[in-house]
Coordinates of C-alpha atoms in Angstrom, one line a residue:
Chain A
X1 CA -17.7 35.0 -9.7
X2 CA -16.6 36.1 -13.2
X3 CA -14.4 35.0 -16.0
X4 CA -11.5 37.4 -16.3
X5 CA -8.9 36.9 -18.9
X6 CA -6.1 36.8 -16.3
X7 CA -3.5 34.2 -17.5
X8 CA -2.6 33.0 -14.0
X9 CA -0.3 29.9 -13.8
X10 CA -3.2 27.4 -13.6
X11 CA -4.9 29.1 -16.5
X12 CA -1.8 28.9 -18.6
X13 CA -1.4 25.2 -17.8
X14 CA -5.1 24.6 -18.6
X15 CA -4.8 26.6 -21.8
X16 CA -1.9 24.5 -23.1
X17 CA -4.0 21.4 -22.5
X18 CA -7.0 22.8 -24.3
X19 CA -4.9 23.8 -27.4
X20 CA -3.2 20.4 -27.4
X21 CA -6.5 18.6 -27.4
X22 CA -8.0 20.9 -30.0
X23 CA -5.1 20.3 -32.3
X24 CA -5.5 16.5 -31.9
X25 CA -9.2 16.5 -32.8
X26 CA -9.6 16.1 -36.6
X27 CA -13.2 17.0 -36.4
X28 CA -12.6 20.2 -34.5
X29 CA -9.7 21.1 -36.8
X30 CA -11.7 20.4 -39.9
X31 CA -14.8 22.3 -38.9
X32 CA -12.7 25.0 -37.2
X33 CA -10.7 25.7 -40.5
X34 CA -13.1 24.8 -43.3
X35 CA -16.1 26.9 -42.3
X36 CA -14.1 30.1 -41.6
X37 CA -12.1 29.6 -44.8
X38 CA -15.4 29.4 -46.8
X39 CA -16.9 32.3 -45.1
X40 CA -13.9 34.6 -44.8
X41 CA -12.0 33.9 -48.0
X42 CA -13.7 31.7 -50.6
X43 CA -17.1 33.5 -50.7
X44 CA -15.8 37.1 -50.6
X45 CA -12.8 36.6 -52.9
X46 CA -15.0 34.8 -55.5
X47 CA -17.4 37.8 -55.4
X48 CA -14.6 40.3 -55.8
X49 CA -12.9 38.5 -58.5
X50 CA -16.2 38.1 -60.4
X51 CA -17.0 41.8 -59.9
X52 CA -13.5 42.9 -61.0
X53 CA -13.8 41.2 -64.4
X54 CA -14.0 37.5 -64.2
X55 CA -17.5 37.4 -65.5
X56 CA -19.1 40.0 -67.8
X57 CA -22.5 39.4 -66.2
X58 CA -21.1 40.4 -62.8
X59 CA -19.0 43.3 -64.0
X60 CA -20.0 47.0 -64.0
X61 CA -22.6 49.1 -62.3
X62 CA -25.6 48.0 -60.4
X63 CA -29.0 49.5 -59.5
X64 CA -29.8 49.7 -55.8
X65 CA -32.8 51.4 -54.1
X66 CA -31.9 55.0 -53.9
X67 CA -34.0 55.8 -50.8
X68 CA -32.2 53.3 -48.5
X69 CA -29.5 55.2 -46.5
X70 CA -27.0 52.3 -46.4
X71 CA -27.2 51.8 -50.2
X72 CA -26.8 55.3 -51.5
X73 CA -23.6 55.8 -53.4
X74 CA -23.1 52.1 -54.0
X75 CA -23.0 52.2 -57.8
X76 CA -20.4 49.6 -58.4
X77 CA -21.1 45.9 -57.9
X78 CA -17.9 45.6 -55.9
X79 CA -19.1 48.4 -53.6
X80 CA -22.3 46.3 -52.8
X81 CA -20.0 43.4 -52.0
X82 CA -17.7 45.5 -49.9
X83 CA -20.3 47.3 -47.9
X84 CA -23.3 45.0 -47.8
X85 CA -22.2 41.3 -48.0
X86 CA -18.7 41.5 -46.5
X87 CA -19.9 42.8 -43.1
X88 CA -22.3 39.8 -43.0
X89 CA -19.4 37.4 -43.7
X90 CA -17.1 39.1 -41.1
X91 CA -19.8 39.0 -38.4
X92 CA -20.7 35.4 -39.2
X93 CA -17.1 34.2 -39.2
X94 CA -16.3 36.2 -36.0
X95 CA -19.2 34.6 -34.2
X96 CA -19.1 31.1 -35.6
X97 CA -15.4 30.3 -35.3
X98 CA -15.1 30.6 -31.5
X99 CA -18.5 28.9 -31.1
X100 CA -17.2 25.9 -33.1
X101 CA -14.1 25.8 -30.9
X102 CA -16.3 26.2 -27.7
X103 CA -18.5 23.3 -28.8
X104 CA -15.4 21.2 -28.8
X105 CA -13.5 22.4 -25.7
X106 CA -16.5 23.0 -23.5
X107 CA -19.2 20.6 -24.4
X108 CA -17.1 17.6 -25.1
X109 CA -15.5 17.9 -21.6
X110 CA -18.9 18.0 -20.0
X111 CA -20.3 15.2 -22.2
X112 CA -17.5 12.7 -21.5
X113 CA -17.5 13.8 -17.8
X114 CA -13.7 14.4 -17.8
X115 CA -14.6 17.7 -16.2
X116 CA -14.7 15.7 -12.9
X117 CA -11.0 15.0 -13.3
X118 CA -10.3 18.7 -13.9
X119 CA -12.2 20.0 -10.8
X120 CA -10.4 17.4 -8.7
X121 CA -7.1 19.2 -9.5
X122 CA -6.1 22.4 -7.8
X123 CA -8.0 24.7 -10.2
X124 CA -11.2 26.7 -9.8
X125 CA -14.2 26.5 -12.1
X126 CA -13.3 30.1 -13.0
X127 CA -9.8 29.0 -14.1
X128 CA -11.3 26.2 -16.2
X129 CA -13.8 28.5 -18.0
X130 CA -11.2 31.3 -18.4
X131 CA -8.8 28.8 -20.0
X132 CA -11.5 27.4 -22.3
X133 CA -12.6 30.9 -23.3
X134 CA -9.0 31.9 -24.0
X135 CA -8.4 28.7 -26.0
X136 CA -11.5 29.4 -28.1
X137 CA -10.4 33.0 -28.7
X138 CA -6.9 31.9 -29.5
X139 CA -8.0 29.3 -32.0
X140 CA -10.4 31.7 -33.6
X141 CA -7.8 34.5 -33.8
X142 CA -5.2 32.2 -35.2
X143 CA -7.7 31.0 -37.8
X144 CA -9.4 34.2 -38.7
X145 CA -6.6 36.8 -38.7
X146 CA -4.5 35.2 -41.5
X147 CA -7.7 34.7 -43.5
X148 CA -8.5 38.4 -43.0
X149 CA -5.1 39.3 -44.3
X150 CA -5.9 37.4 -47.5
X151 CA -9.2 39.4 -47.7
X152 CA -7.4 42.7 -47.1
X153 CA -4.9 42.0 -49.9
X154 CA -7.6 41.1 -52.3
X155 CA -9.7 44.1 -51.4
X156 CA -6.7 46.5 -51.8
X157 CA -5.6 45.0 -55.1
X158 CA -9.0 44.5 -56.8
X159 CA -11.1 47.4 -55.5
X160 CA -10.8 51.1 -54.9
X161 CA -11.3 50.6 -51.1
X162 CA -8.3 51.9 -49.2
X163 CA -6.6 51.1 -45.8
X164 CA -9.4 52.8 -43.9
X165 CA -11.9 50.2 -45.2
X166 CA -9.5 47.4 -44.1
X167 CA -9.1 49.0 -40.7
X168 CA -12.9 49.3 -40.3
X169 CA -13.4 45.7 -41.4
X170 CA -10.7 44.6 -39.0
X171 CA -12.5 46.4 -36.2
X172 CA -15.7 44.5 -37.0
X173 CA -13.9 41.1 -37.0
X174 CA -12.2 41.9 -33.7
X175 CA -15.5 43.1 -32.2
X176 CA -17.3 39.9 -33.3
X177 CA -14.5 37.9 -31.8
X178 CA -14.8 39.8 -28.5
X179 CA -18.6 39.3 -28.5
X180 CA -18.0 35.6 -28.9
X181 CA -16.4 35.5 -25.5
X182 CA -19.7 36.3 -23.8
X183 CA -21.6 34.1 -26.2
X184 CA -19.4 31.1 -25.8
X185 CA -19.4 31.5 -22.0
X186 CA -23.2 31.5 -22.1
X187 CA -23.1 28.4 -24.4
X188 CA -20.8 26.7 -21.9
X189 CA -23.2 27.3 -19.0
X190 CA -26.4 26.4 -20.7
X191 CA -25.7 23.7 -23.3
X192 CA -25.4 20.2 -21.9
X193 CA -24.7 18.5 -25.3
X194 CA -23.7 19.1 -28.9
X195 CA -27.3 19.3 -30.1
X196 CA -28.2 22.1 -27.5
X197 CA -25.0 23.8 -28.4
X198 CA -25.8 23.9 -32.1
X199 CA -29.3 25.1 -31.4
X200 CA -28.0 27.9 -29.2
X201 CA -25.5 28.8 -31.9
X202 CA -28.4 29.2 -34.3
X203 CA -30.3 31.1 -31.6
X204 CA -27.5 33.7 -31.6
X205 CA -26.5 33.7 -35.2
X206 CA -29.9 34.2 -36.8
X207 CA -31.0 37.4 -35.0
X208 CA -27.4 38.7 -35.2
X209 CA -27.5 38.3 -39.0
X210 CA -30.8 40.0 -39.2
X211 CA -29.4 42.8 -37.0
X212 CA -26.3 43.0 -39.3
X213 CA -28.6 43.1 -42.4
X214 CA -30.6 46.0 -41.0
X215 CA -27.4 47.8 -40.1
X216 CA -25.8 47.5 -43.5
X217 CA -28.9 48.8 -45.2
X218 CA -29.5 51.6 -42.8
X219 CA -26.1 53.0 -41.9
X220 CA -24.1 54.7 -44.7
X221 CA -20.4 54.3 -45.6
X222 CA -17.8 53.0 -43.2
X223 CA -20.0 54.0 -40.3
X224 CA -21.8 50.7 -40.7
X225 CA -18.6 48.9 -39.5
X226 CA -18.4 51.2 -36.4
X227 CA -22.1 50.9 -35.6
X228 CA -22.0 47.1 -36.1
X229 CA -18.9 46.8 -34.0
X230 CA -20.6 48.6 -31.2
X231 CA -23.7 46.4 -31.5
X232 CA -21.5 43.3 -31.4
X233 CA -19.8 44.5 -28.3
X234 CA -23.2 45.2 -26.7
X235 CA -24.5 41.8 -27.7
X236 CA -21.4 40.1 -26.3
X237 CA -21.6 42.2 -23.1
X238 CA -25.2 41.2 -22.6
X239 CA -24.4 37.5 -23.1
X240 CA -21.5 37.8 -20.6
X241 CA -23.7 39.6 -18.0
X242 CA -26.4 36.9 -18.3
X243 CA -23.8 34.2 -18.0
X244 CA -22.1 35.5 -14.9
X245 CA -24.9 37.3 -13.1
X246 CA -28.0 35.1 -13.6
X247 CA -26.4 31.7 -14.3
X248 CA -23.8 30.2 -12.0
X249 CA -20.7 28.2 -12.8
X250 CA -22.3 25.3 -10.9
X251 CA -24.4 24.8 -14.0
X252 CA -21.3 23.7 -15.9
X253 CA -20.7 20.9 -13.3
X254 CA -24.2 19.8 -12.4
Chain B
X1 CA -2.1 18.3 26.0
X2 CA -2.1 20.2 22.6
X3 CA -5.5 20.7 21.0
X4 CA -6.1 18.5 18.0
X5 CA -6.0 20.6 14.8
X6 CA -9.0 20.3 12.5
X7 CA -8.4 19.2 8.9
X8 CA -11.9 19.5 7.6
X9 CA -15.0 21.2 9.0
X10 CA -18.6 21.8 7.9
X11 CA -20.5 24.3 10.0
X12 CA -24.3 24.3 9.5
X13 CA -23.8 23.7 5.8
X14 CA -26.9 23.6 3.6
X15 CA -26.8 22.9 -0.1
X16 CA -29.9 23.4 -2.1
X17 CA -29.7 22.9 -5.9
X18 CA -31.4 24.9 -8.6
X19 CA -34.2 22.3 -8.9
X20 CA -35.0 22.7 -5.2
X21 CA -33.4 19.4 -4.1
X22 CA -31.7 19.8 -0.7
X23 CA -28.5 17.7 -0.8
X24 CA -27.2 18.8 2.7
X25 CA -29.4 20.2 5.4
X26 CA -27.7 22.1 8.2
X27 CA -24.8 19.7 8.4
X28 CA -22.0 20.1 10.9
X29 CA -19.0 17.9 11.4
X30 CA -15.3 18.1 11.6
X31 CA -12.4 15.7 11.4
X32 CA -9.0 16.0 13.1
X33 CA -5.7 16.1 11.3
X34 CA -4.3 12.6 10.9
X35 CA -7.6 10.8 11.2
X36 CA -9.1 8.5 8.6
X37 CA -12.8 9.1 8.4
X38 CA -15.4 7.5 6.3
X39 CA -18.4 9.5 5.1
X40 CA -20.9 6.7 4.8
X41 CA -24.4 6.9 3.4
X42 CA -26.8 5.5 0.8
X43 CA -27.0 7.0 -2.6
X44 CA -28.3 10.6 -2.5
X45 CA -27.2 11.1 1.2
X46 CA -25.0 14.0 0.3
X47 CA -21.6 12.4 0.3
X48 CA -20.4 13.6 -3.2
X49 CA -22.0 17.0 -2.6
X50 CA -19.8 17.3 0.5
X51 CA -16.7 16.5 -1.5
X52 CA -17.7 18.9 -4.2
X53 CA -18.1 21.7 -1.7
X54 CA -14.6 20.9 -0.3
X55 CA -13.1 20.9 -3.8
X56 CA -14.6 24.3 -4.4
X57 CA -16.8 23.1 -7.3
X58 CA -20.1 23.8 -5.4
X59 CA -20.9 26.6 -3.0
X60 CA -22.9 26.0 0.2
X61 CA -26.3 27.7 0.1
X62 CA -25.8 28.4 3.8
X63 CA -23.1 27.7 6.4
X64 CA -19.4 27.4 5.8
X65 CA -16.8 24.7 5.0
X66 CA -13.1 24.6 5.8
X67 CA -10.3 22.8 4.1
X68 CA -7.1 22.5 6.2
X69 CA -8.3 25.4 8.3
X70 CA -9.1 27.6 5.3
X71 CA -12.7 28.6 4.4
X72 CA -13.4 27.3 0.9
X73 CA -14.3 30.8 -0.3
X74 CA -11.4 32.4 1.5
X75 CA -8.0 33.7 0.2
X76 CA -6.0 30.9 1.7
X77 CA -8.1 28.2 0.0
X78 CA -6.0 27.9 -3.2
X79 CA -2.9 27.1 -1.0
X80 CA -4.9 24.6 1.0
X81 CA -6.0 22.9 -2.3
X82 CA -2.3 22.5 -3.3
X83 CA -1.9 20.4 -0.1
X84 CA -5.0 18.3 -0.9
X85 CA -5.4 15.3 -3.3
X86 CA -8.8 14.5 -4.6
X87 CA -10.0 11.3 -6.3
X88 CA -13.4 12.0 -7.9
X89 CA -16.2 9.4 -8.2
X90 CA -16.0 7.5 -11.5
X91 CA -14.7 10.4 -13.7
X92 CA -14.9 10.3 -17.5
X93 CA -11.5 9.7 -19.2
X94 CA -9.8 11.8 -21.8
X95 CA -9.7 10.1 -25.2
X96 CA -7.0 12.4 -26.5
X97 CA -4.5 12.4 -23.6
X98 CA -2.1 9.7 -22.6
X99 CA -1.5 8.7 -19.0
X100 CA 1.9 10.5 -19.1
X101 CA 0.3 13.7 -20.5
X102 CA -2.4 13.6 -17.9
X103 CA 0.0 13.1 -15.0
X104 CA 2.3 15.8 -16.3
X105 CA -0.6 18.1 -16.5
X106 CA -1.6 17.3 -12.9
X107 CA 2.0 17.7 -11.8
X108 CA 2.3 21.1 -13.5
X109 CA -0.8 22.3 -11.6
X110 CA 0.7 21.0 -8.4
X111 CA 4.0 22.5 -9.4
X112 CA 5.9 19.3 -9.0
X113 CA 7.1 16.2 -10.9
X114 CA 5.0 13.1 -11.6
X115 CA 7.9 10.6 -11.4
X116 CA 7.4 9.5 -7.9
X117 CA 3.6 8.9 -8.3
X118 CA 4.3 7.0 -11.5
X119 CA 6.7 4.7 -9.7
X120 CA 4.4 4.3 -6.6
X121 CA 1.4 3.2 -8.7
X122 CA 3.4 1.0 -11.2
X123 CA 2.4 3.0 -14.2
X124 CA 5.7 3.1 -16.1
X125 CA 4.6 0.6 -18.7
X126 CA 1.3 2.3 -19.4
X127 CA 2.4 5.9 -19.8
X128 CA 1.9 6.0 -23.6
X129 CA -1.6 4.6 -23.5
X130 CA -4.5 7.0 -23.8
X131 CA -6.5 7.3 -20.6
X132 CA -9.7 6.0 -22.2
X133 CA -7.9 2.9 -23.4
X134 CA -6.6 1.8 -20.0
X135 CA -8.5 -0.9 -18.0
X136 CA -10.7 0.3 -15.2
X137 CA -8.1 -0.6 -12.5
X138 CA -5.3 1.3 -14.3
X139 CA -7.6 4.3 -14.9
X140 CA -8.2 4.4 -11.2
X141 CA -4.5 4.1 -10.5
X142 CA -3.8 7.0 -12.8
X143 CA -6.4 9.2 -11.1
X144 CA -4.9 8.2 -7.7
X145 CA -1.4 9.0 -9.0
X146 CA -2.7 12.4 -10.2
X147 CA -4.1 13.1 -6.7
X148 CA -0.9 12.1 -5.1
X149 CA 1.7 13.7 -7.3
X150 CA 2.4 16.5 -4.7
X151 CA 2.4 14.1 -1.7
X152 CA -0.6 15.9 -0.2
X153 CA -1.3 15.9 3.5
X154 CA -5.0 15.5 2.9
X155 CA -6.8 13.0 0.7
X156 CA -10.4 13.2 -0.3
X157 CA -11.6 9.9 -1.9
X158 CA -15.0 9.8 -3.5
X159 CA -16.0 6.2 -4.0
X160 CA -12.5 5.2 -5.2
X161 CA -13.5 1.6 -6.2
X162 CA -17.0 2.2 -7.6
X163 CA -17.5 0.2 -10.8
X164 CA -14.3 -1.9 -10.4
X165 CA -14.3 -5.6 -10.5
X166 CA -13.2 -7.4 -7.2
X167 CA -9.6 -7.9 -8.3
X168 CA -9.1 -4.3 -9.4
X169 CA -10.9 -3.1 -6.2
X170 CA -8.5 -5.2 -4.1
X171 CA -5.5 -3.7 -5.9
X172 CA -6.8 -0.2 -5.3
X173 CA -7.4 -1.0 -1.7
X174 CA -3.8 -2.2 -1.4
X175 CA -2.6 1.1 -2.9
X176 CA -4.9 3.1 -0.7
X177 CA -3.6 1.4 2.4
X178 CA -0.1 2.4 1.3
X179 CA -0.8 6.0 0.6
X180 CA -3.3 6.7 3.4
X181 CA -0.7 6.0 6.1
X182 CA 0.3 9.3 7.8
X183 CA -2.3 11.3 6.0
X184 CA -5.7 12.8 6.9
X185 CA -8.2 10.9 4.8
X186 CA -11.9 11.5 4.1
X187 CA -13.3 8.5 2.2
X188 CA -16.8 8.7 0.8
X189 CA -18.4 5.3 0.2
X190 CA -21.4 3.2 0.5
X191 CA -19.2 0.1 0.5
X192 CA -19.2 -1.0 4.2
X193 CA -16.4 -3.4 3.8
X194 CA -14.2 -0.7 2.3
X195 CA -15.1 1.7 5.1
X196 CA -14.3 -1.0 7.7
X197 CA -11.0 -1.9 6.1
X198 CA -9.7 1.6 5.6
X199 CA -11.1 3.9 8.3
X200 CA -11.3 4.3 12.0
X201 CA -13.9 7.0 12.2
X202 CA -17.3 7.2 10.5
X203 CA -19.9 9.9 9.8
X204 CA -23.2 8.4 8.6
X205 CA -25.3 10.7 6.4
X206 CA -29.0 10.1 5.5
X207 CA -30.9 12.5 3.2
X208 CA -28.4 15.2 3.8
X209 CA -28.3 15.0 7.5
X210 CA -25.7 13.5 9.9
X211 CA -27.4 10.6 11.7
X212 CA -24.4 9.1 13.4
X213 CA -20.8 9.8 14.0
X214 CA -17.9 8.4 16.1
X215 CA -15.1 5.9 16.3
X216 CA -16.0 2.8 14.3
X217 CA -15.2 0.6 17.4
X218 CA -17.4 2.7 19.7
X219 CA -20.3 2.7 17.3
X220 CA -20.1 -1.1 16.9
X221 CA -20.0 -1.5 20.7
X222 CA -22.9 0.8 21.1
X223 CA -25.2 -0.7 18.6
X224 CA -27.2 -3.8 19.6
X225 CA -24.4 -5.8 21.1
X226 CA -25.4 -9.3 21.7
X227 CA -24.6 -12.6 23.3
X228 CA -24.9 -15.7 21.1
X229 CA -25.9 -18.7 23.2
X230 CA -26.5 -22.4 22.6
X231 CA -27.5 -25.3 25.0
X232 CA -27.9 -29.0 24.5
X233 CA -31.5 -28.7 25.7
X234 CA -32.5 -26.6 22.7
X235 CA -33.3 -23.0 21.9
X236 CA -36.8 -23.0 23.4
X237 CA -35.5 -24.1 26.9
X238 CA -32.8 -21.5 26.6
X239 CA -35.1 -18.7 25.6
X240 CA -37.4 -19.6 28.5
X241 CA -34.5 -19.2 31.0
X242 CA -33.3 -15.9 29.4
X243 CA -36.6 -14.0 29.9
X244 CA -35.9 -10.8 31.7
X245 CA -32.3 -10.4 30.6
X246 CA -33.2 -8.4 27.5
X247 CA -34.7 -8.7 24.0
X248 CA -33.9 -12.1 22.4
X249 CA -34.3 -13.8 19.1
X250 CA -34.1 -17.5 18.2
X251 CA -31.9 -18.1 15.1
X252 CA -31.7 -21.8 14.3
X253 CA -30.5 -23.7 17.3
X254 CA -29.0 -20.6 18.9
X255 CA -30.4 -17.6 20.8
X256 CA -29.3 -14.0 20.3
X257 CA -29.6 -12.0 23.5
X258 CA -29.4 -8.2 23.2
X259 CA -27.4 -6.8 26.1
X260 CA -25.7 -3.4 26.5
X261 CA -22.2 -4.8 27.3
X262 CA -22.0 -8.5 26.2
X263 CA -18.5 -9.1 27.7
X264 CA -19.6 -7.8 31.1
X265 CA -23.0 -9.6 31.1
X266 CA -21.7 -13.0 29.8
X267 CA -20.5 -14.4 33.2
X268 CA -23.8 -13.5 34.9
X269 CA -25.9 -15.0 32.2
X270 CA -23.7 -18.1 32.0
X271 CA -23.9 -18.6 35.8
X272 CA -27.7 -18.4 35.7
X273 CA -27.9 -20.9 32.9
X274 CA -25.5 -23.4 34.5
X275 CA -27.3 -23.0 37.9
X276 CA -30.5 -23.8 36.1
X277 CA -29.0 -27.1 34.9
X278 CA -28.7 -26.2 31.2
X279 CA -25.7 -27.6 29.3
X280 CA -24.2 -24.5 27.7
X281 CA -21.9 -25.2 24.8
X282 CA -21.7 -21.7 23.4
X283 CA -21.6 -18.2 24.9
X284 CA -20.1 -15.7 22.5
X285 CA -20.1 -11.9 22.9
X286 CA -21.0 -10.4 19.4
X287 CA -20.1 -7.0 18.3
X288 CA -22.4 -5.3 15.8
X289 CA -21.0 -5.2 12.3
X290 CA -20.7 -1.9 10.5
X291 CA -23.5 -3.1 8.3
X292 CA -25.8 -3.4 11.4
X293 CA -24.7 0.0 12.7
X294 CA -25.3 1.5 9.2
X295 CA -28.7 -0.2 8.7
X296 CA -29.8 0.8 12.2
X297 CA -28.8 4.4 11.5
X298 CA -30.2 4.8 8.0
X299 CA -33.3 2.7 8.6

């Protein structure tokens, strides 16, 4: 049994229900919008604006360790932001936003036991989890992609980075979103309540951020985005395999 | 004579959970189309597990289950589910969906309209209320309406009145009587009165095994049928005369005599007592209640 993103009729009906419920939850909306906005727009834009001339202390060149492969050539402060801190923001936002949505759509259904109502209707557990995963992705994509457009505009206007940088960054955001499919599925099958879900989120986010940190310091230029994207896809694939091969969908119901 | 088609079947089904607990152990039973069968058993007997296997939420560890002739893991199962209505046991209620939204959602999945079910269950005035804000009785009506939107030919009811007060239970029973007519029904319950009121056949489960099954009337007749007797001379004199007829028990001023077929035995017993000069003023054949059948079966 596996979750395949096939939007069959039951999945489409379930997906509409999920999105409607998400939009009705103020808590889900607030956390689903606020955190990504802070991570994807506020933090990076403030950094770039400061580096571009807002503050004299932040402006100009910077000294970075010359022997570190990922740091060589990063002479401007804005370069450090673009190539070192921005990938961290993109990975964090790409992973966290679907997880926040998953916590709402998956865990709340299980906690209030309305999942019993769902499985009594002519849908399979696969349909339910596919619809929830699709809803989480949809919510995350609708939230993150407009925020990314803001970032892209600011980057193109305030820095010397060109469209290639924007494309590489977009690849990283999309890879992180894709990885979150496997991670949120794993979350759905393992977490029984909000506390466990939050702990699991932390379990994934902390090592991922360490991995991202290592990658941005060790891989030079735009390659870091490509390598990071591949690592994110591998992480998501591993989480997906663990979810569908070693865990069963019965876990979600029992 | 045409063979009776099978609506539901379990063939050597075993269900073992991750924690090692065996909910069903090599269980086999089947029920015919058009029958109203009660799956009876104490808590933990495997009733809800059986329903969950039939609804496709759980997979048997061994054996196979069929719904309307389709194996639950087979390609025709989805179509069989569209012809099946399921009422789960005490489900949680959505706090963010109204009764109308839930019924529309259920109807969309069954590819039909909810209007008829709304009318049948008298829900028109409560459609704008959120599910979690409805009373227990109305919540159960909404769930029943959701299961019946598509006029299914098979109904699986898992403890449909559990947690309801007597008035709400009575209302739900009335609705069930209405909607069960002409349908195949499997009712899981540990409420014996409910089983007796709504079903003709019974399967009794204990610790994941079938311990008894058959027509309710046959089981009652087969289980400790008795004659209740009373004479003016008192129960001790009566008991002394009844020695040799079968096991007996004195209850107050009456004697309960266990006999295989009370209606057939009554004339012979009565003749013996009258010939012995006892003034018999009561001789009543007693059928075992379902409660007695159940307690005898589950220990």
